[in-house]
Structure formats: C-alpha cells, structure tokens
C-alpha cells in the first residue's frame, strides 16, 4: 500500500480561517511585545510561539478540520495450482513421475510472481501451505474433477489462472465440463501419465422405463465414453428382434462423454430384448463394451371391455360415450331392452368369454335372464375376470346376495329412500382418480335404497355424506383378491355430470373410467424397480442406482420418495434416489470397501403403504485407479480449450509461466484506499493544547509575569 497524497479539509471558508489565524497571531505578538517584568527576546519568542500554537489549534478546531490520507493498494490476483494426488499418477514409473511433478511444483513457486495457492485433489480438494515444501504421496484412491469448480468458486474472487497437473483419468463423479466452462477462468493443464495411445469407446450406461404400453413411445438414454477418440464420428444404433429401430451419428466429444437419446415405440406385446450398439473403430482396446443389451416389458394397450346393462339409461349412454373416446379400449355390449330381448340379438356367451374386464350397470335387474346372470357369475368365479359394478335403482340385490363371496361389500338393510350425496375423495387409488380437488365441484348423485358395508379387504376411494346426517356412505371402492380386481360405484344419475358447464368436470368421469379400465386389466404385481447399473464393481468405483415407479394404472410416478439402505457385515448407508421428471429415478454412492453388499429400497407413495425392493451387488478388491494408467490427454485439452487456456505435457511446459505472468498483469487492479482523521474531536490534539498552555503558564510563573 503506497501513500499517494494528504488532504486537509475544513467545514467553512478558508479565507475566514486565515483571517482569524492572522488576528490571533497578531494579538499574541501584541501582548508579548512589552512584558512586565521585561524578559529576554528568546523568552518572548518562546511564549509567542506557545500562545500562537494554542490559539491556532483552537481556531482550527472551530472549523472542524479533517486530514484525509489517500493510499493506492495494488491487488495482485491469485494463480492457483491443483495437483492430482491419485495413485494412478505414479502406478507406472513411479519415482520418475513423482520427481517430475515435484519439480514442476518447485518451478511454479519460483517462477510465478505474486500470489499463488496450491491444492491437491483426489476424491476431495485439499488446500496446501504454499510457503512450506510440498511433498505428495500420490495415494488418493479416486480422481474426482467434479469438486474442482466449487472449490475454485469458494476460494477467492480474483483468480487469474488455474493450472491442473493430472493424468485426466476420472474414476469418481462426472467430467463437469459445463461447470468448469462457467468459471470463465483460463485453465492450463499439465499432462502426466502413460502416453501410449491406448484408446477405447464404450457404452457406459443406458437409462429406460422398464414397463411401457404397446404403441406408446418411451425415451431411451445412453451415455457413450471415449478415450483418445475425440472428434471421431461413430454410429449409435438401437435394435430389437425385428432389426434396426433407429440410428444416429455422433461426433465424439473432447470431454470423453456423449449423451444420446432414442425414442422407442414397441410394436409387440411381451418382454422385448433391445441392444444399444456403437460402431467399432480401429485400435480400440476391446469391442466388448460396444454393445449394451437390456429388456423392456411391453404391455397390451388394447383392453377388451364388455358392458352389460339391464336396461337402457342416461347413465349407460354417458358411460358408453366416455369409454368410446379411448382408442385403446375394444368395447362390446350386452344391453337388455325388454324381457328376454337384447339389442342386436348378441351372442352373449362369446362376448363374456372374450372380455378382459366387465362393466355391469343396472345388472342384474329383476328382468335379467337367469342363464345370462349365471354365465357372468361363472366367468367371474372361474376366470377371475375383473369387473366394475354400478349399483343403481334397478339393481336386484336379492340375486347379488347369493354370490356374496365375489362381492367386495355386504348388503345390509333397506334405507328410507334414494338419497343424494356429494362425492368426497378419500384416496386416489394408485392412479384411478386424477384431479381429486375438482371432484367436490361435481353435482350430487343418488345412491340406492340398500345399505351396504364395505369388506375389510376393500379400499374406499370416494365417499358421500347424507344430507343432515353425519354418516358417510362409500360411493367408489376397490378390492384386490388374488388375481382378480373389482371396482364398485354405489350411485347413479351421474349422467348429470355431462351437463356441467365446466368441460373439465365432464372429463373427470372419462378419465376415471379410462383409469379404472387400466387398473382392472393390470396383471403386473411388480410395479416398482430399483437396480444397480452393474452387478460387479471395482474398488472405489461409483455404484449407480436406477429406479422406476408405476401406479396401478401403469403410469410412471414422478413424485415418489425413494430411499435405499445399503449394508454389508461392516458397512451401512442410506441413499436418496431423485426423479428426473420422466419416471426414471437415479442416485449414486461411493463405497470405499470391497465385499458383498445387500440393498433394500423403500418406496413411499402419497396415500399408500411403503413398498420394498431388495437386491445385491459386489465390489471387488481391484482398485479402479490400478486399472487404467493411460494419459487422457483429450479431456485435459478439452478443459483448456473451453476455458481459453492451453494444454502442456509434464516434459515441456516452458511457455506456461510467461502466459501466467501476462494474465497476472491483466488481472492486477489498483484499489484506492482513503483514511480520514477528524482532528477537531481528537483527544490527543486536545492534550497537546493543554500541554502548550501548561508550558506557557510555567514559563510565565518562573519569570514572574503572573
């Protein structure tokens, strides 16, 4: 810090100050010109000087004087050195490489002027004392570049350059090229490692939904890694058993990682074996990792639904219109229009046998033929065909009572009348009911004159309160028994919902029926998946978990809470798995142990009991840092190029320090620092005034002038 100048300021006109000082000095000279008794000229001059200083300071205080000191502070930027301290640096030719790295550190400290900071990194970044001699042991088990940008941001603002000494081999975390580029700081890289051109490309991982519907599109995401093949073009292809599905050409990234997406639309039901492949390049170390097989289960999007109606009605028309809008439903009907008379004279035996789900409305009625009702009952009992039963004023409860074993409710007493109730959502039923907040705006519906009691193994989705009574009536409820699924709607006159002025309310019923059909026809019991991307990992390699969660209408759930507990004989850890809003959950953990590991995933979905998934994986004692020693110069060059720096080799970095010096000069800035002293209330100045008055008084007393 250099003093540039000193300023004296006062609160009034300086001419007035000068005038008062002249008057004060003149007055002092006047009173001491002739003294009694007479004194020597030396004494007079001394007394005049003392009195003049006192009067001058007092007059000056009246004008509130301040002294301002202006300094110039030259801020020199920081040049940061980061050294890879992982074991892969010295695994081959260890002494020679260690000596080269330590020589570079010494050159950096001696040739880079100004402020320098030095840190080592492996799994984490550690700041070192640059004043002391630095000796690294190169023992870190992992190399993580992901933590470097955050460390740089937290260090200090004024960083002129960053120099990274590394082999560029990432064994933990991501390459973080985007975060490094955002730093907007020139980064110089010094390559250390085996310069033999061992090169490879491979498919690192593939993410996908395990369950999809026929003729529906799903996204398949692949991650392609490359070593020493930057800027090469390759073909990435997706195959199923029918052949090539889609093919894309990509240019391999300097960072060593490319992400690619494919849209897949299944054309066949069942488990589909897919393969993601990448084309082969000359001089690859292996071609084994150029393909990645995986399985997607494709479910039938077409459901054969049979509507059986005991009579035509407005509710039947509304129901039929709602289901007819869904192209994935193959709808057939058995509609009774009179005693022993049916619409279109249908062959109901064939229709009942081919149905995947049966919807019954006003059925059975008192007019229902016994052979038809018995055919339906036999189908429900023997084939466990899922059904949707709508209880109405025409429903014959006497016939239903005889088959209480396949009903999710028990028939109780006869009520007074057909009451109106307002729907109230209790549960969304794992996807059966959407937009639950809108249901309260629907018109009331009527319930039958029979009181029913829901069985313990059933779940109430919607209830309704009787007017002027506290009791709530179950309106919509479900039941799952073995492989059979059942839904009951205990109400009628819901056709009035079609007359709502708000079209969203009309669509509530359509959505409800479509989801009900999906729920009824779902045969999958396994709707949650948590797996690792590999079964066997190398020591210190990141373990990645991928999860899928579906509701019982087989729609991906994106807001579930997934947690994995990982354990072995000597290890336990909990991991949260996050959703990417596409129905795919992912998370990763680093385990610094080898052995056999078990994991249990806990899936929590709003309104449902927790579900659990178990699995296993192995971590071998082969250290990942001991697998690959080949210098990844592509990645180091990519870091330098994207940050306006330059890449060097540990054997030749002669131009580096002049570049750093130029950046230091450019980033050096001068800061003006001002310090202000208020003299007029400074206690030390007051003490000086008192001291001068005391000295004058003592001299006057000695000379007998008092």
XYZ file of C-alpha atoms in Angstrom:
706
model
C 0.000 0.000 0.000
C 1.524 3.332 -1.142
C 0.642 6.815 0.210
C -0.396 8.962 -2.758
C -1.329 12.324 -1.123
C -2.637 14.049 2.002
C -5.662 16.380 2.025
C -6.713 18.841 4.760
C -10.370 19.839 4.775
C -12.358 22.309 6.894
C -16.080 22.953 7.244
C -16.030 26.673 6.289
C -14.309 29.224 4.059
C -10.546 29.008 4.312
C -10.201 32.804 3.957
C -12.085 33.272 7.209
C -9.788 30.736 8.850
C -6.670 32.551 7.596
C -8.069 35.915 8.746
C -8.791 34.581 12.241
C -5.348 32.981 12.434
C -3.702 36.307 11.459
C -5.751 38.101 14.101
C -4.849 35.500 16.693
C -1.153 35.578 15.850
C -1.209 39.412 15.791
C -2.924 39.571 19.146
C -0.327 37.208 20.630
C 2.530 39.296 19.275
C 0.885 42.467 20.622
C 0.508 41.215 24.222
C 4.034 39.869 24.373
C 5.762 42.792 22.660
C 6.274 44.526 26.044
C 6.304 42.363 29.170
C 6.332 43.215 32.860
C 8.879 42.449 34.133
C 10.991 42.663 30.986
C 12.264 39.341 29.632
C 14.780 38.291 27.057
C 13.888 38.112 23.388
C 14.306 34.307 23.480
C 11.670 34.020 26.222
C 9.333 36.340 24.297
C 9.671 34.330 21.118
C 9.024 31.068 23.018
C 5.915 32.460 24.745
C 4.611 33.921 21.465
C 5.138 30.542 19.794
C 3.310 28.627 22.576
C 0.376 31.064 22.666
C 0.159 31.163 18.834
C 0.042 27.360 18.595
C -2.703 27.163 21.228
C -4.796 29.907 19.598
C -4.164 28.452 16.123
C -5.320 24.964 17.177
C -8.402 26.324 18.964
C -9.362 28.448 15.943
C -8.699 25.462 13.658
C -10.969 23.232 15.814
C -13.814 25.665 15.299
C -13.643 24.894 11.567
C -13.819 21.064 12.135
C -10.608 20.171 10.310
C -10.016 16.665 8.873
C -6.914 15.043 7.392
C -7.512 12.613 4.515
C -4.759 10.138 3.617
C -5.067 8.629 0.124
C -3.348 5.273 -0.423
C -3.058 3.117 -3.561
C -3.441 -0.628 -2.966
C -2.256 -2.868 -5.799
C -4.290 -6.092 -5.789
C -2.368 -8.908 -7.372
C -4.530 -11.869 -8.475
C -4.167 -15.471 -7.375
C -2.668 -18.120 -9.619
C -3.975 -21.491 -8.468
C -2.126 -24.776 -8.861
C -4.090 -28.053 -8.483
C -2.148 -31.316 -8.363
C -3.686 -34.746 -8.913
C -2.699 -36.788 -5.859
C -4.292 -40.064 -7.007
C -2.390 -43.328 -7.179
C -2.797 -43.675 -10.972
C -0.272 -40.843 -11.416
C 2.667 -42.945 -10.228
C 1.486 -46.533 -10.714
C 3.941 -46.944 -13.571
C 7.443 -45.454 -13.423
C 6.511 -44.047 -10.017
C 9.813 -42.412 -8.974
C 10.369 -40.647 -12.277
C 6.825 -39.244 -12.445
C 6.871 -38.205 -8.787
C 10.128 -36.308 -9.335
C 8.723 -34.557 -12.412
C 5.590 -33.440 -10.580
C 7.553 -32.132 -7.593
C 9.979 -30.331 -9.918
C 7.021 -28.649 -11.598
C 5.674 -27.546 -8.206
C 9.066 -26.026 -7.399
C 9.227 -24.235 -10.781
C 5.711 -22.901 -10.288
C 6.545 -21.478 -6.869
C 9.793 -19.887 -8.126
C 8.647 -18.525 -11.493
C 5.089 -17.349 -10.865
C 5.155 -13.896 -9.317
C 2.576 -12.590 -6.915
C 0.009 -14.570 -5.013
C -0.158 -18.323 -5.511
C -2.291 -21.009 -3.913
C -1.562 -24.729 -4.173
C -4.003 -27.577 -3.566
C -4.062 -31.316 -4.138
C -7.098 -33.305 -5.251
C -8.264 -36.886 -5.387
C -11.722 -37.610 -4.104
C -11.742 -34.137 -2.470
C -9.738 -30.941 -2.919
C -7.298 -30.020 -0.116
C -5.588 -26.617 0.180
C -1.854 -26.889 0.935
C 0.522 -24.455 2.637
C 2.428 -22.999 -0.326
C 5.060 -21.491 1.979
C 6.332 -24.915 3.025
C 7.969 -27.595 0.918
C 5.252 -29.738 -0.679
C 5.664 -33.498 -0.734
C 2.809 -35.545 -2.174
C 2.404 -39.289 -1.615
C 0.030 -39.950 -4.572
C -2.156 -42.259 -2.518
C -5.694 -40.999 -3.222
C -7.931 -43.943 -4.292
C -10.127 -41.834 -6.632
C -9.827 -38.926 -9.059
C -12.763 -36.518 -8.907
C -12.891 -33.405 -11.136
C -16.467 -32.609 -10.094
C -15.379 -30.914 -6.845
C -12.850 -28.587 -8.511
C -15.257 -25.869 -9.808
C -16.918 -25.498 -6.396
C -13.527 -25.278 -4.679
C -12.405 -22.539 -7.085
C -15.623 -20.572 -6.518
C -15.212 -20.715 -2.740
C -11.511 -19.788 -2.741
C -11.428 -16.094 -3.767
C -12.818 -13.861 -6.459
C -9.660 -12.548 -8.117
C -8.150 -15.664 -9.735
C -6.052 -15.004 -12.847
C -5.357 -18.608 -13.826
C -5.734 -22.227 -12.788
C -3.123 -24.871 -13.554
C -4.074 -28.545 -13.219
C -1.460 -31.290 -13.102
C -3.172 -34.627 -13.779
C -3.446 -37.721 -15.958
C -7.074 -36.796 -16.761
C -8.383 -40.216 -15.713
C -11.728 -39.713 -13.922
C -12.629 -42.510 -11.524
C -15.269 -40.693 -9.472
C -18.021 -38.203 -10.286
C -18.591 -36.561 -13.675
C -16.280 -34.660 -16.009
C -18.045 -31.382 -15.029
C -17.054 -29.673 -18.275
C -20.068 -27.348 -18.146
C -19.280 -26.161 -14.609
C -15.619 -25.691 -15.498
C -16.575 -23.618 -18.528
C -18.850 -21.425 -16.385
C -15.875 -20.401 -14.221
C -14.652 -18.165 -17.066
C -11.049 -18.556 -15.861
C -8.186 -19.705 -18.129
C -7.208 -23.238 -17.141
C -3.822 -24.687 -18.075
C -3.415 -28.445 -17.917
C -0.191 -30.386 -17.461
C -0.488 -33.994 -18.599
C 1.207 -36.666 -16.508
C 0.931 -40.338 -17.337
C 1.418 -43.103 -19.822
C 1.487 -41.531 -23.294
C 0.944 -44.791 -25.127
C -2.118 -44.402 -27.314
C -4.362 -46.995 -25.719
C -7.806 -45.993 -26.953
C -11.359 -47.178 -26.476
C -15.028 -46.265 -26.818
C -17.829 -47.893 -24.848
C -21.421 -47.610 -23.645
C -21.166 -46.541 -20.031
C -24.854 -46.883 -19.109
C -28.409 -46.923 -20.515
C -31.463 -45.498 -18.736
C -35.018 -46.547 -19.709
C -38.519 -47.290 -18.405
C -38.917 -50.996 -17.749
C -42.683 -51.048 -18.426
C -44.393 -49.419 -21.418
C -47.622 -49.855 -23.347
C -47.853 -51.171 -26.878
C -47.697 -48.375 -29.478
C -46.614 -45.792 -26.879
C -43.276 -44.005 -27.120
C -40.616 -44.113 -24.451
C -37.228 -42.412 -24.231
C -34.038 -44.457 -24.051
C -30.943 -42.573 -22.894
C -27.407 -43.809 -23.468
C -24.048 -42.497 -22.236
C -21.055 -43.074 -24.559
C -17.490 -42.737 -23.243
C -14.335 -42.396 -25.315
C -10.614 -42.383 -24.628
C -8.346 -40.799 -27.214
C -11.020 -40.820 -29.916
C -12.138 -37.199 -29.659
C -13.667 -35.692 -32.835
C -14.175 -39.132 -34.405
C -17.607 -39.919 -35.852
C -19.398 -43.105 -34.824
C -22.848 -44.588 -35.409
C -25.069 -45.387 -32.432
C -27.827 -47.899 -33.222
C -30.841 -49.244 -31.377
C -32.063 -52.754 -32.254
C -34.859 -55.042 -31.182
C -35.609 -58.512 -32.534
C -37.219 -57.032 -35.638
C -33.957 -55.338 -36.575
C -32.687 -51.776 -36.644
C -35.046 -49.303 -34.924
C -33.085 -46.082 -35.141
C -29.552 -44.975 -35.897
C -27.747 -41.727 -35.141
C -24.298 -40.413 -35.944
C -22.436 -38.533 -33.233
C -19.114 -36.735 -33.061
C -17.184 -37.935 -30.037
C -16.708 -35.150 -27.524
C -13.344 -33.865 -26.289
C -14.664 -34.280 -22.756
C -14.837 -38.056 -23.258
C -18.621 -38.284 -22.659
C -21.539 -38.107 -25.120
C -25.213 -38.441 -24.173
C -27.691 -39.662 -26.774
C -31.471 -40.208 -26.736
C -33.683 -42.537 -28.757
C -37.484 -42.713 -28.981
C -38.725 -46.293 -28.968
C -42.257 -47.383 -29.855
C -42.978 -51.050 -29.229
C -44.959 -52.965 -31.812
C -45.235 -56.302 -29.999
C -46.505 -57.339 -26.582
C -44.189 -59.065 -24.109
C -40.591 -58.755 -22.993
C -38.567 -57.098 -25.739
C -34.821 -57.656 -25.920
C -33.140 -54.454 -27.091
C -29.494 -53.714 -27.797
C -27.780 -50.348 -27.998
C -24.613 -50.611 -30.089
C -21.835 -48.307 -31.238
C -19.736 -48.803 -34.345
C -16.197 -50.121 -33.992
C -13.087 -48.013 -34.531
C -9.632 -49.241 -35.392
C -7.179 -49.660 -32.488
C -9.852 -49.974 -29.784
C -8.612 -51.906 -26.755
C -11.777 -54.006 -26.728
C -15.058 -54.241 -28.589
C -16.856 -55.966 -25.720
C -18.227 -52.672 -24.350
C -19.554 -51.533 -27.742
C -22.975 -53.018 -27.050
C -25.427 -52.872 -24.171
C -28.351 -55.347 -24.066
C -31.432 -54.596 -21.946
C -35.083 -55.668 -21.632
C -38.283 -53.612 -21.758
C -41.626 -55.248 -20.972
C -44.369 -54.154 -23.367
C -47.957 -54.368 -22.177
C -51.109 -54.596 -24.265
C -52.593 -51.148 -24.767
C -55.845 -52.642 -26.069
C -58.299 -53.933 -23.491
C -61.468 -55.862 -24.397
C -64.183 -54.340 -22.226
C -67.725 -55.714 -22.064
C -70.595 -53.522 -20.881
C -73.573 -55.481 -19.563
C -76.656 -53.334 -18.945
C -80.008 -54.439 -17.522
C -81.740 -51.567 -19.275
C -81.021 -48.530 -21.466
C -80.488 -45.398 -19.365
C -78.878 -41.932 -19.471
C -76.095 -43.307 -17.247
C -75.435 -46.085 -19.779
C -75.211 -43.548 -22.620
C -72.780 -41.369 -20.665
C -70.700 -44.420 -19.725
C -70.620 -45.649 -23.328
C -69.580 -42.209 -24.660
C -66.767 -41.932 -22.117
C -65.290 -45.340 -22.945
C -65.737 -44.926 -26.717
C -63.345 -41.955 -26.649
C -60.492 -44.259 -25.686
C -58.906 -45.869 -28.760
C -57.175 -48.409 -26.521
C -60.470 -49.977 -25.452
C -62.196 -52.600 -27.615
C -65.746 -52.098 -26.474
C -68.563 -54.650 -26.765
C -72.041 -54.540 -25.228
C -74.856 -56.708 -23.960
C -77.849 -54.418 -23.459
C -81.210 -55.748 -22.408
C -84.080 -53.679 -23.837
C -87.023 -55.797 -22.712
C -87.795 -59.094 -21.050
C -85.592 -61.713 -22.801
C -84.849 -59.192 -25.535
C -81.404 -57.707 -26.224
C -80.065 -55.037 -28.501
C -78.674 -56.591 -31.725
C -79.562 -60.128 -30.533
C -75.993 -60.682 -29.347
C -74.234 -63.964 -28.664
C -73.502 -63.094 -25.046
C -71.606 -66.313 -24.248
C -68.804 -65.462 -26.714
C -68.647 -61.853 -25.556
C -68.429 -62.813 -21.888
C -65.641 -65.329 -22.522
C -63.517 -62.878 -24.546
C -63.822 -59.944 -22.125
C -60.728 -58.805 -20.207
C -62.897 -56.602 -17.982
C -66.673 -56.481 -17.431
C -68.658 -53.350 -16.552
C -72.131 -54.012 -15.147
C -74.797 -51.296 -14.843
C -78.419 -51.893 -13.784
C -77.326 -55.522 -13.647
C -78.617 -57.891 -12.522
C -82.143 -56.499 -12.655
C -85.385 -58.280 -11.912
C -85.768 -58.808 -15.680
C -82.303 -60.316 -16.204
C -82.482 -63.874 -17.629
C -81.105 -66.391 -15.170
C -78.889 -68.053 -17.783
C -77.211 -64.723 -18.617
C -76.643 -63.866 -14.984
C -75.296 -67.352 -14.272
C -72.904 -67.143 -17.251
C -71.496 -63.877 -15.887
C -71.161 -65.276 -12.358
C -69.389 -68.416 -13.616
C -66.953 -66.281 -15.599
C -66.201 -64.068 -12.589
C -65.679 -67.101 -10.371
C -63.729 -69.399 -12.666
C -61.679 -66.926 -14.714
C -61.389 -64.207 -12.043
C -62.352 -61.668 -14.696
C -62.055 -58.160 -13.194
C -65.287 -56.231 -13.052
C -66.757 -52.778 -12.476
C -70.195 -52.932 -10.813
C -72.508 -49.900 -10.779
C -75.266 -50.173 -8.171
C -78.445 -48.374 -9.218
C -82.172 -48.257 -8.522
C -82.697 -51.203 -10.936
C -80.054 -53.459 -9.352
C -81.573 -56.655 -7.954
C -79.803 -57.113 -4.605
C -81.688 -60.354 -3.976
C -79.769 -62.073 -6.773
C -76.475 -60.463 -5.709
C -76.852 -61.755 -2.154
C -76.442 -65.308 -3.380
C -72.904 -64.541 -4.589
C -71.563 -62.529 -1.681
C -68.207 -64.348 -1.870
C -67.263 -62.468 -5.060
C -68.599 -59.105 -3.878
C -66.406 -56.505 -2.134
C -69.327 -55.493 0.091
C -72.043 -56.912 2.313
C -75.697 -55.984 1.690
C -77.382 -54.565 4.780
C -80.792 -53.060 5.468
C -83.153 -51.225 3.186
C -82.839 -47.435 3.543
C -85.752 -44.990 3.512
C -85.267 -43.542 0.045
C -82.854 -42.775 -2.741
C -80.633 -40.108 -1.171
C -78.398 -37.522 -2.835
C -74.732 -37.382 -1.799
C -71.821 -35.149 -2.776
C -68.623 -37.008 -3.841
C -65.688 -36.615 -1.450
C -62.264 -38.008 -2.364
C -60.685 -40.283 0.249
C -57.898 -41.815 -1.869
C -56.702 -41.560 -5.471
C -56.477 -45.328 -5.658
C -52.967 -45.539 -7.116
C -53.859 -43.603 -10.241
C -57.564 -44.388 -10.650
C -58.648 -40.856 -9.727
C -56.964 -37.766 -11.175
C -57.522 -34.098 -10.317
C -59.082 -35.038 -6.989
C -59.565 -31.381 -5.993
C -62.115 -30.960 -8.815
C -64.453 -33.750 -7.659
C -66.018 -31.580 -4.960
C -67.430 -29.387 -7.760
C -69.421 -32.249 -9.324
C -73.192 -32.472 -8.986
C -74.529 -34.773 -6.251
C -75.506 -38.275 -7.311
C -78.131 -40.655 -5.949
C -77.457 -43.832 -4.018
C -79.619 -46.975 -3.873
C -82.142 -47.830 -1.215
C -79.963 -50.633 0.089
C -77.368 -50.041 2.746
C -74.025 -51.759 2.066
C -70.946 -52.311 4.160
C -67.508 -52.441 2.528
C -65.447 -55.528 3.356
C -62.212 -55.141 5.280
C -60.039 -56.070 2.305
C -61.528 -53.269 0.181
C -60.323 -49.678 -0.201
C -62.691 -46.701 -0.262
C -61.735 -44.094 -2.862
C -64.784 -41.799 -2.742
C -67.419 -41.330 -0.056
C -70.523 -39.172 0.269
C -72.287 -37.684 3.288
C -76.039 -37.997 3.645
C -77.822 -34.680 3.989
C -78.333 -33.640 7.659
C -76.566 -36.805 8.826
C -73.002 -37.438 9.987
C -72.716 -40.900 8.469
C -70.636 -41.224 5.274
C -71.650 -43.628 2.518
C -68.985 -45.444 0.427
C -69.502 -44.344 -3.194
C -66.490 -45.787 -5.018
C -64.343 -48.589 -3.611
C -61.964 -51.238 -4.908
C -60.901 -54.735 -3.986
C -57.960 -56.936 -4.960
C -58.386 -60.645 -4.283
C -55.671 -62.940 -5.642
C -55.536 -62.177 -9.370
C -58.975 -60.549 -9.510
C -59.694 -56.818 -9.257
C -63.046 -55.213 -8.585
C -64.468 -51.672 -8.545
C -67.904 -50.686 -7.266
C -69.714 -47.400 -7.947
C -72.513 -47.172 -5.409
C -74.582 -44.498 -7.136
C -76.476 -43.476 -10.244
C -77.666 -40.396 -12.141
C -74.020 -39.492 -12.759
C -75.078 -38.630 -16.332
C -75.761 -35.146 -14.978
C -72.009 -34.605 -14.850
C -72.190 -34.423 -18.637
C -74.316 -31.279 -18.266
C -71.713 -29.389 -16.208
C -70.787 -26.035 -17.755
C -67.126 -26.644 -16.959
C -65.842 -29.200 -19.510
C -63.056 -30.205 -17.126
C -65.673 -31.712 -14.821
C -67.154 -33.820 -17.614
C -63.673 -35.142 -18.405
C -63.227 -36.214 -14.781
C -65.581 -39.135 -15.346
C -63.950 -40.047 -18.679
C -60.525 -40.017 -17.033
C -61.884 -42.007 -14.087
C -63.336 -44.706 -16.348
C -60.196 -44.963 -18.513
C -58.006 -45.291 -15.428
C -60.428 -47.816 -13.939
C -60.151 -49.998 -17.040
C -56.346 -49.801 -16.850
C -56.411 -50.712 -13.158
C -58.789 -53.621 -13.721
C -56.785 -55.037 -16.628
C -53.354 -54.671 -14.986
C -51.873 -58.067 -14.283
C -48.474 -56.807 -13.191
C -47.832 -57.135 -9.485
C -44.286 -55.822 -9.758
C -44.673 -52.072 -10.283
C -41.521 -50.784 -8.593
C -37.928 -51.376 -9.652
C -34.605 -50.403 -8.089
C -31.470 -51.891 -9.623
C -27.779 -51.122 -9.902
C -26.330 -50.406 -13.330
C -23.801 -53.228 -12.810
C -23.651 -56.360 -10.709
C -19.913 -56.196 -10.021
C -17.906 -53.023 -9.355
C -14.217 -52.361 -8.961
C -12.939 -50.955 -5.683
C -13.806 -47.232 -5.239
C -15.973 -47.280 -8.370
C -19.220 -45.331 -8.077
C -22.290 -47.534 -7.516
C -25.234 -46.172 -9.514
C -28.878 -46.968 -8.752
C -31.706 -46.652 -11.290
C -35.370 -46.848 -10.282
C -38.822 -46.905 -11.883
C -42.119 -46.496 -10.043
C -45.562 -47.044 -11.582
C -49.056 -46.709 -10.195
C -51.604 -49.471 -10.690
C -52.709 -47.949 -13.988
C -49.079 -48.398 -15.119
C -48.364 -44.681 -15.376
C -44.898 -43.539 -14.197
C -44.951 -41.825 -10.808
C -42.526 -38.890 -10.658
C -43.060 -37.692 -7.073
C -42.400 -40.867 -5.096
C -39.896 -40.887 -2.240
C -37.185 -43.494 -2.878
C -34.531 -44.389 -0.349
C -32.019 -47.240 -0.460
C -30.357 -48.792 2.555
C -27.039 -50.426 1.607
C -25.388 -52.811 4.049
C -22.756 -55.482 4.489
C -21.095 -57.018 7.534
C -19.035 -53.846 8.107
C -20.946 -51.156 6.229
C -24.323 -49.413 6.309
C -25.510 -46.325 4.458
C -28.748 -44.685 3.304
C -29.120 -43.090 -0.117
C -31.880 -40.861 -1.523
C -32.753 -41.509 -5.188
C -34.043 -38.484 -7.119
C -36.521 -38.312 -10.016
C -35.731 -36.648 -13.353
C -39.450 -35.930 -14.060
C -39.509 -38.622 -16.757
C -40.304 -41.520 -14.468
C -36.644 -42.518 -14.083
C -35.013 -42.237 -10.664
C -31.248 -42.240 -10.206
C -28.658 -41.884 -7.482
C -25.097 -42.921 -6.753
C -22.861 -43.687 -3.810
C -19.121 -44.226 -3.322
C -18.168 -47.138 -1.090
C -14.531 -47.383 -0.015
C -14.834 -51.080 0.850
C -14.894 -54.330 -1.047
C -17.210 -57.278 -0.452
C -20.773 -58.469 -0.967
C -23.464 -55.853 -0.403
C -27.224 -56.091 0.044
C -29.622 -53.239 -0.527
C -33.257 -52.658 0.311
C -35.163 -49.911 -1.450
C -38.083 -48.236 0.315
C -40.652 -46.560 -1.942
C -43.129 -44.164 -0.360
C -46.083 -43.001 -2.439
C -48.572 -40.472 -1.109
C -51.608 -42.189 0.391
C -50.124 -45.705 0.195
C -48.172 -48.005 2.468
C -44.395 -48.158 1.828
C -43.175 -50.792 -0.646
C -39.832 -52.575 -0.594
C -37.367 -53.935 -3.156
C -34.251 -55.959 -2.394
C -31.084 -56.648 -4.379
C -27.368 -57.411 -4.241
C -24.106 -56.250 -5.801
C -20.414 -56.970 -5.367
C -17.430 -54.641 -5.031
C -14.192 -56.408 -5.914
C -10.873 -55.520 -4.301
C -9.423 -54.435 -7.663
C -8.805 -50.702 -7.300
C -10.133 -48.665 -10.169
C -7.061 -46.420 -10.039
C -4.971 -49.509 -10.832
C -6.885 -50.412 -13.995
C -6.141 -47.562 -16.365
C -2.852 -45.630 -16.457
C -3.107 -44.154 -19.942
C -2.981 -40.355 -20.045
C -6.393 -38.963 -21.067
C -4.972 -36.028 -23.000
C -8.290 -35.477 -24.809
C -10.049 -34.493 -21.616
C -7.205 -32.251 -20.451
C -7.110 -30.489 -23.835
C -10.879 -30.072 -23.723
C -10.691 -28.343 -20.339
C -8.004 -25.968 -21.590
C -9.649 -25.210 -24.926
C -13.078 -24.444 -23.453
C -11.554 -22.121 -20.839
C -9.140 -20.228 -23.175
C -6.135 -21.914 -21.607
C -3.573 -24.299 -23.050
C -2.546 -27.908 -22.516
C 1.077 -28.962 -21.869
C 2.966 -32.126 -21.083
C 4.971 -32.551 -17.893
C 8.098 -32.878 -20.059
C 7.675 -29.492 -21.775
C 5.904 -26.527 -20.202
C 8.391 -23.739 -20.907
C 5.778 -21.261 -22.245
C 3.415 -21.722 -19.338
C 4.882 -19.204 -16.915
C 5.034 -16.320 -19.390
C 1.324 -16.898 -20.133
C 0.509 -16.886 -16.431
C 2.543 -13.681 -15.990
C 0.577 -11.934 -18.742
C -2.708 -12.983 -17.141
C -1.473 -11.725 -13.761
C -0.678 -8.299 -15.238
C -4.064 -8.107 -16.968
C -5.934 -9.083 -13.797
C -3.928 -6.833 -11.463
C -6.086 -3.921 -10.364
C -5.364 -0.813 -8.287
C -7.655 -0.030 -5.419
C -7.807 3.446 -3.874
C -7.988 3.343 -0.077
C -8.892 6.515 1.820
C -8.382 7.047 5.543
C -9.953 10.094 7.211
C -8.946 11.544 10.606
C -11.289 14.058 12.285
C -8.884 16.371 14.161
C -11.411 18.596 15.892
C -12.518 15.947 18.384
C -9.250 14.035 18.609
C -8.288 13.684 22.282
C -4.576 13.727 21.535
C -4.820 17.162 19.887
C -6.707 18.415 22.962
C -3.941 17.105 25.202
C -1.371 18.968 23.065
C -3.327 22.223 23.516
C -3.442 21.667 27.276
C 0.283 20.825 27.284
C 1.205 24.029 25.402
C -0.937 26.120 27.799
C 0.724 24.446 30.785
C 4.231 25.092 29.421
C 3.337 28.770 28.791
C 1.954 29.078 32.301
C 5.072 27.545 33.883
C 7.427 29.863 31.938
C 5.335 32.919 32.844
C 5.377 31.907 36.501
C 9.132 31.421 36.507
C 9.607 34.910 35.016
C 7.178 36.486 37.488
C 4.693 37.510 34.777
C 1.519 36.245 36.548
